[in-house]
CSV table of C-alpha atoms in Angstrom, one decimal:
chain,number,residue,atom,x,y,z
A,1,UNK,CA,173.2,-28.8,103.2
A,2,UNK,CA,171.8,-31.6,105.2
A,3,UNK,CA,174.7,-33.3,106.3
A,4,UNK,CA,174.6,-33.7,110.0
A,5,UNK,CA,177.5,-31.5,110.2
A,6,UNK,CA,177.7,-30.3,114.3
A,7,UNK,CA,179.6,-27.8,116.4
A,8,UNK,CA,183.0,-29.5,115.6
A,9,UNK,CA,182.5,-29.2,112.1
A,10,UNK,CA,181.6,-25.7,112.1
A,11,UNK,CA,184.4,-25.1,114.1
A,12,UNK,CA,186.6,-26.8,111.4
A,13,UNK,CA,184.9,-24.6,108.5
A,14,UNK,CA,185.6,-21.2,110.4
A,15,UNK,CA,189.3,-22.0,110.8
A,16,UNK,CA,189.5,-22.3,107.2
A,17,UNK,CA,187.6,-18.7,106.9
A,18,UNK,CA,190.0,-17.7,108.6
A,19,UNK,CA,192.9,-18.2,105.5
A,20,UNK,CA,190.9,-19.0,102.7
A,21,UNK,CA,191.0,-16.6,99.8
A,22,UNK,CA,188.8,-18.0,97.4
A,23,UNK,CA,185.4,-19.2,98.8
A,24,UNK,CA,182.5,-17.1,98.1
A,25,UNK,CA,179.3,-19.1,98.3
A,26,UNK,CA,179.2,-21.4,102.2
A,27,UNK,CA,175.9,-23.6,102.8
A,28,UNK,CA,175.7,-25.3,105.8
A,29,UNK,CA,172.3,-25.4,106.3
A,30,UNK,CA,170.0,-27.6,107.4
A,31,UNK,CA,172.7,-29.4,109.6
A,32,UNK,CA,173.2,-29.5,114.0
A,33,UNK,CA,175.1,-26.5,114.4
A,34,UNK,CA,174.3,-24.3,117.6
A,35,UNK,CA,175.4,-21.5,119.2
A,36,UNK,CA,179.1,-22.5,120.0
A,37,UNK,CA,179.4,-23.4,116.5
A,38,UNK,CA,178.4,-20.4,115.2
A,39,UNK,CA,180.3,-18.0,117.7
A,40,UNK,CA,183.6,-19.9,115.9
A,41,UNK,CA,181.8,-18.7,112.1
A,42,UNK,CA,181.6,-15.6,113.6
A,43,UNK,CA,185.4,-14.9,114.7
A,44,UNK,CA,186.2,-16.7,111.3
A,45,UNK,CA,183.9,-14.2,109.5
A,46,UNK,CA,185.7,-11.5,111.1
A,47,UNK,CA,188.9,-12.1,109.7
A,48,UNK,CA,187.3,-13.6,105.9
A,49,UNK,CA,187.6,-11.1,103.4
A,50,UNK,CA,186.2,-12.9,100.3
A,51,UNK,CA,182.8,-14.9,101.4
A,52,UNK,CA,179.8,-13.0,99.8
A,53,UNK,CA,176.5,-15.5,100.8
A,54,UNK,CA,176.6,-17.8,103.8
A,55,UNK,CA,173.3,-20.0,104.0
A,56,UNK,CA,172.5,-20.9,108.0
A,57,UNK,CA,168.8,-21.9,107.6
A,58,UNK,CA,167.5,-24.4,110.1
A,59,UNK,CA,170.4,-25.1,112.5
A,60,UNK,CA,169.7,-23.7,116.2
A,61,UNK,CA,172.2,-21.3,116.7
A,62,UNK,CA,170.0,-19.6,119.2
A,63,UNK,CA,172.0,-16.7,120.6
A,64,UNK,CA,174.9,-17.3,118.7
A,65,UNK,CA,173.1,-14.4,116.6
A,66,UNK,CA,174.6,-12.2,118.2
A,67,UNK,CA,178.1,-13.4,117.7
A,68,UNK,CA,176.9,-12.9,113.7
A,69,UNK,CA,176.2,-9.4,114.9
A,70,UNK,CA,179.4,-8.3,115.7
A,71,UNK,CA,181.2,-10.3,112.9
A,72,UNK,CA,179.0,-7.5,110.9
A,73,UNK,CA,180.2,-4.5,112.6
A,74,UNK,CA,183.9,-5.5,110.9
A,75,UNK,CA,182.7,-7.5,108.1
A,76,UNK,CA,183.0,-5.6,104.6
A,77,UNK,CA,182.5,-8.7,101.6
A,78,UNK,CA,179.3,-10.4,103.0
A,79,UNK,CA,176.1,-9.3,100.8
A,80,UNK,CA,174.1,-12.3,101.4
A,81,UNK,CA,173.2,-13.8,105.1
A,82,UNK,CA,170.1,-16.4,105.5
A,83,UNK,CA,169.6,-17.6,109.3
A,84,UNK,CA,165.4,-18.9,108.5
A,85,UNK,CA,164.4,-21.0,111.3
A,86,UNK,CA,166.9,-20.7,113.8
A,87,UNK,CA,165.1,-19.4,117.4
A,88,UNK,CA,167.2,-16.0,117.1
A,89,UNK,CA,164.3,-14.5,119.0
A,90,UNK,CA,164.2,-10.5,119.8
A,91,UNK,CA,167.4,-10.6,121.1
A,92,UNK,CA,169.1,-12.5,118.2
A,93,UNK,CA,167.4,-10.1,115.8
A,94,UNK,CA,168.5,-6.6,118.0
A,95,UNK,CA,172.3,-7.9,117.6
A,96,UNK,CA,171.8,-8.2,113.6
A,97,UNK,CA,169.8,-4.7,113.9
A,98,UNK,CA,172.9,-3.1,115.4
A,99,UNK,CA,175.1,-4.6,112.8
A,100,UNK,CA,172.9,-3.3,110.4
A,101,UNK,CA,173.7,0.2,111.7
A,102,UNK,CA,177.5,0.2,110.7
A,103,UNK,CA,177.5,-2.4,108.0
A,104,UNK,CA,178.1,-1.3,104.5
A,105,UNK,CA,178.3,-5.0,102.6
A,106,UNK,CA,174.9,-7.3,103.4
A,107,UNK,CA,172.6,-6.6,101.2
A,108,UNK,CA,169.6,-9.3,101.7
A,109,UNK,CA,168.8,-10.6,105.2
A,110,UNK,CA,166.4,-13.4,105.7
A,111,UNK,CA,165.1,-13.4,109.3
A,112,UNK,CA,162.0,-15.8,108.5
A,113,UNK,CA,160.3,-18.2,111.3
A,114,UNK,CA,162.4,-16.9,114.2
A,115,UNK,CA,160.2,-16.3,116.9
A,116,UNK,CA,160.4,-12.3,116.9
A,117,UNK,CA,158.3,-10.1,118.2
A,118,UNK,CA,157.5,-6.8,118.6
A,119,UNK,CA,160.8,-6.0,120.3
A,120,UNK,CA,162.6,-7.5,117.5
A,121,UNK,CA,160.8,-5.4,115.1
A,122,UNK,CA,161.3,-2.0,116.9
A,123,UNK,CA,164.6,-2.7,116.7
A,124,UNK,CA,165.3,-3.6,112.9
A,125,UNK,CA,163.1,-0.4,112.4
A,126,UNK,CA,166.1,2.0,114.4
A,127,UNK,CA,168.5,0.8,111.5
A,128,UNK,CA,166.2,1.0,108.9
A,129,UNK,CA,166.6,4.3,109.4
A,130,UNK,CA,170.7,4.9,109.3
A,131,UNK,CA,171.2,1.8,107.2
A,132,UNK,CA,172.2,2.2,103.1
A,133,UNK,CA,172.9,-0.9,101.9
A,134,UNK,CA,170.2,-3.0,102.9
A,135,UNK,CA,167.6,-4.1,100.2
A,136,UNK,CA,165.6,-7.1,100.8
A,137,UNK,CA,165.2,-7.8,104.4
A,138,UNK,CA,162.3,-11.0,105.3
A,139,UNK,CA,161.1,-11.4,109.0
A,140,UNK,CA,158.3,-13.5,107.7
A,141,UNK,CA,156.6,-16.1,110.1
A,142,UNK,CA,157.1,-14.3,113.2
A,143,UNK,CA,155.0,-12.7,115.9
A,144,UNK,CA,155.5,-8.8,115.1
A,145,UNK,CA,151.8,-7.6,115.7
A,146,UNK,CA,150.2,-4.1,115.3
A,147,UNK,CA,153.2,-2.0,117.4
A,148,UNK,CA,155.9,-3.7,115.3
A,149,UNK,CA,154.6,-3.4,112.3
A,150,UNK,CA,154.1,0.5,113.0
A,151,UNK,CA,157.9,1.1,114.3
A,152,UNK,CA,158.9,-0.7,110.9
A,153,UNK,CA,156.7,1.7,109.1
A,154,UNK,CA,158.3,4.8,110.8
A,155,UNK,CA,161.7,3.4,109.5
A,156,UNK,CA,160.2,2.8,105.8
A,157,UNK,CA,159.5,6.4,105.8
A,158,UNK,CA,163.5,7.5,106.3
A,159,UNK,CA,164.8,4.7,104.3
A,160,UNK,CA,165.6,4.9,100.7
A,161,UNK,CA,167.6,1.7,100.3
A,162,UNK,CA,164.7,-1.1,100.9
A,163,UNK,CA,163.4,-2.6,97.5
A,164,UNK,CA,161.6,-5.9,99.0
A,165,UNK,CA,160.1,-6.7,102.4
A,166,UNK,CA,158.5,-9.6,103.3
A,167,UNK,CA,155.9,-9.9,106.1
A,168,UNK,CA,154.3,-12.5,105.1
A,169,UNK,CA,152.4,-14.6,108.5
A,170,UNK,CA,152.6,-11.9,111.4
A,171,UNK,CA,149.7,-10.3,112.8
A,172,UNK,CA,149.7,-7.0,112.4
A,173,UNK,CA,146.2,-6.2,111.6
A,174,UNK,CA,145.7,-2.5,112.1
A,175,UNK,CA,149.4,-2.2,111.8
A,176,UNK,CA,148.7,-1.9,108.0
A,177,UNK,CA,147.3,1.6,107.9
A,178,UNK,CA,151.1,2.7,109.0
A,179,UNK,CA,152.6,0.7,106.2
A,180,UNK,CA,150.1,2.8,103.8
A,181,UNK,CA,151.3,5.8,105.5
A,182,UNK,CA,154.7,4.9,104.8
A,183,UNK,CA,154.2,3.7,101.3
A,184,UNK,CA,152.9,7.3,100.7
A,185,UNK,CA,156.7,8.8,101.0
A,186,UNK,CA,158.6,6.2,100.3
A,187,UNK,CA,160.3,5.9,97.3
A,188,UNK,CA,162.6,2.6,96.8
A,189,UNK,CA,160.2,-0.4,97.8
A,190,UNK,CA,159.3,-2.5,94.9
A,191,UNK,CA,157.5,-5.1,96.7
A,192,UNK,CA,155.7,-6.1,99.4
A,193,UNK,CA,154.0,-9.5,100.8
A,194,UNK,CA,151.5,-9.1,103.4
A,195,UNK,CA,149.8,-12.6,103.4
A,196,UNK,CA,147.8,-13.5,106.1
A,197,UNK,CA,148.4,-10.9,108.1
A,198,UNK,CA,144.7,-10.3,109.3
A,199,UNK,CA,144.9,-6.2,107.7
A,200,UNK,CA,140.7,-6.5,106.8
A,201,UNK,CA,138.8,-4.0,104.7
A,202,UNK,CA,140.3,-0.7,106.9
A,203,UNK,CA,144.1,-1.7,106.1
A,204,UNK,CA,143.5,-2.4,102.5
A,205,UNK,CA,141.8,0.8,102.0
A,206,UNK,CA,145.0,2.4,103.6
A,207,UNK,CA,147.2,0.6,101.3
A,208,UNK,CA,144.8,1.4,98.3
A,209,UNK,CA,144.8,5.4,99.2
A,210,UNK,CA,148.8,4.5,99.2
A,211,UNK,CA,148.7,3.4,96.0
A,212,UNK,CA,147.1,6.1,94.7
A,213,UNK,CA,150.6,8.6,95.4
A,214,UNK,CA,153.4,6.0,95.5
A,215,UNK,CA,155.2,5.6,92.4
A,216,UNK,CA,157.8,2.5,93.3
A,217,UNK,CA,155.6,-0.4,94.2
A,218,UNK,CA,154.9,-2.9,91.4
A,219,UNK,CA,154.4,-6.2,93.6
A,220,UNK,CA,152.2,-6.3,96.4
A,221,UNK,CA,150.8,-9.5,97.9
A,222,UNK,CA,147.5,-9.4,100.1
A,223,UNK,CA,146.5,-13.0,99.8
A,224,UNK,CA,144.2,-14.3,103.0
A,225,UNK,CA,143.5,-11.2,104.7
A,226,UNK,CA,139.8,-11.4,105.4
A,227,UNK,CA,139.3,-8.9,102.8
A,228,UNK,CA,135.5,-8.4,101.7
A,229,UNK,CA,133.8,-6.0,99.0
């Protein structure tokens, strides 16, 4: 972490993916790695067959998200992939949604602060509803309003993998009566984080008349939603 490790570097690390049989745990984050760095992590994840969590927060590897995205399609040991902070964008994110369709392995995907929208959202929502491995999944900090929020909804309601979402800092105001919706048939998620998300008196009632049928939740965070009596 935090050692100014650039394109070069990375390079370097994903030729040793590429014959190492031992390393399961790789952090470079926080470092200067961008999109040509991690297209080689990708080819080098592609051949690894023993990494389990690989920690990419805060480089800028930009569209090298979708390189990630098809190292997932033949990827079978990775369980754990964190890119927070890296300008994925929708497109970035629609590359890991399609990986998500055929990957068995990652099990927690952390997607926070990466400028995805709507788009982004529809998209994660598609293989939220094929996917069965997946069980914590964070797009937190992002721009999914209202329309995302109810495509991710629609896949909550088919998926029976999800135990923790986190969409903590979108704006999906109205969106929140879908959620309820959702929450009323699905049985697997244990938590959810809405913070200031704008949801209002209308969207807690929805998730309140959710609350009175579901029978999985046991965390659910509503902090600064203009909630009144």
């Amino acid at each position: 972490e935090d050692n100014q490790i650039g394109d070069d570097g990375a390079k370097a690390l994903a030729e040793s993916l590429k014959v190492n049989s031992t390393l399961t745990k790789l952090n470079p984050e926080v470092n200067k790695i961008d999109a040509d760095g991690l297209k080689a992590l990708a080819e080098g994840l592609e051949v690894n067959n023993t990494l389990t969590l690989l920690h990419l927060e805060e480089n800028c590897i930009g569209e090298g998200a979708k390189a990630i995205g098809e190292a997932l399609k033949v990827n079978h040991t990775l369980t754990q992939l964190d890119l927070e902070r890296n300008h994925i964008g929708d497109e970035g994110t629609k590359a890991m949604a399609e990986a998500l369709k055929v990957n068995s392995s990652l099990t927690e995907l952390n997607l926070e602060d990466n400028q995805i929208g709507d788009d982004g959202a529809k998209a994660l929502a598609e293989s939220l509803k094929v996917n069965s491995t997946l069980t914590k999944l964070n797009p937190e900090v992002n721009k999914i309003d209202a329309d995302g929020l109810k495509a991710l909804a629609e896949g909550l309601e088919v998926n029976n993998t999800l135990t923790l979402l986190h969409l903590e800092e979108n704006c999906i105001g109205e969106g929140a009566k879908a959620i309820g919706e959702a929450l009323k048939v699905n049985h697997t998620l244990t938590q959810l984080d809405l913070e200031r998300n704008h949801i209002g008196d209308e969207g807690t009632k929805a998730m309140a008349e959710a609350l009175k049928v579901n029978s999985s939740l046991t965390e659910l965070n509503l902090e600064d939603n203009q909630i009144g009596d």
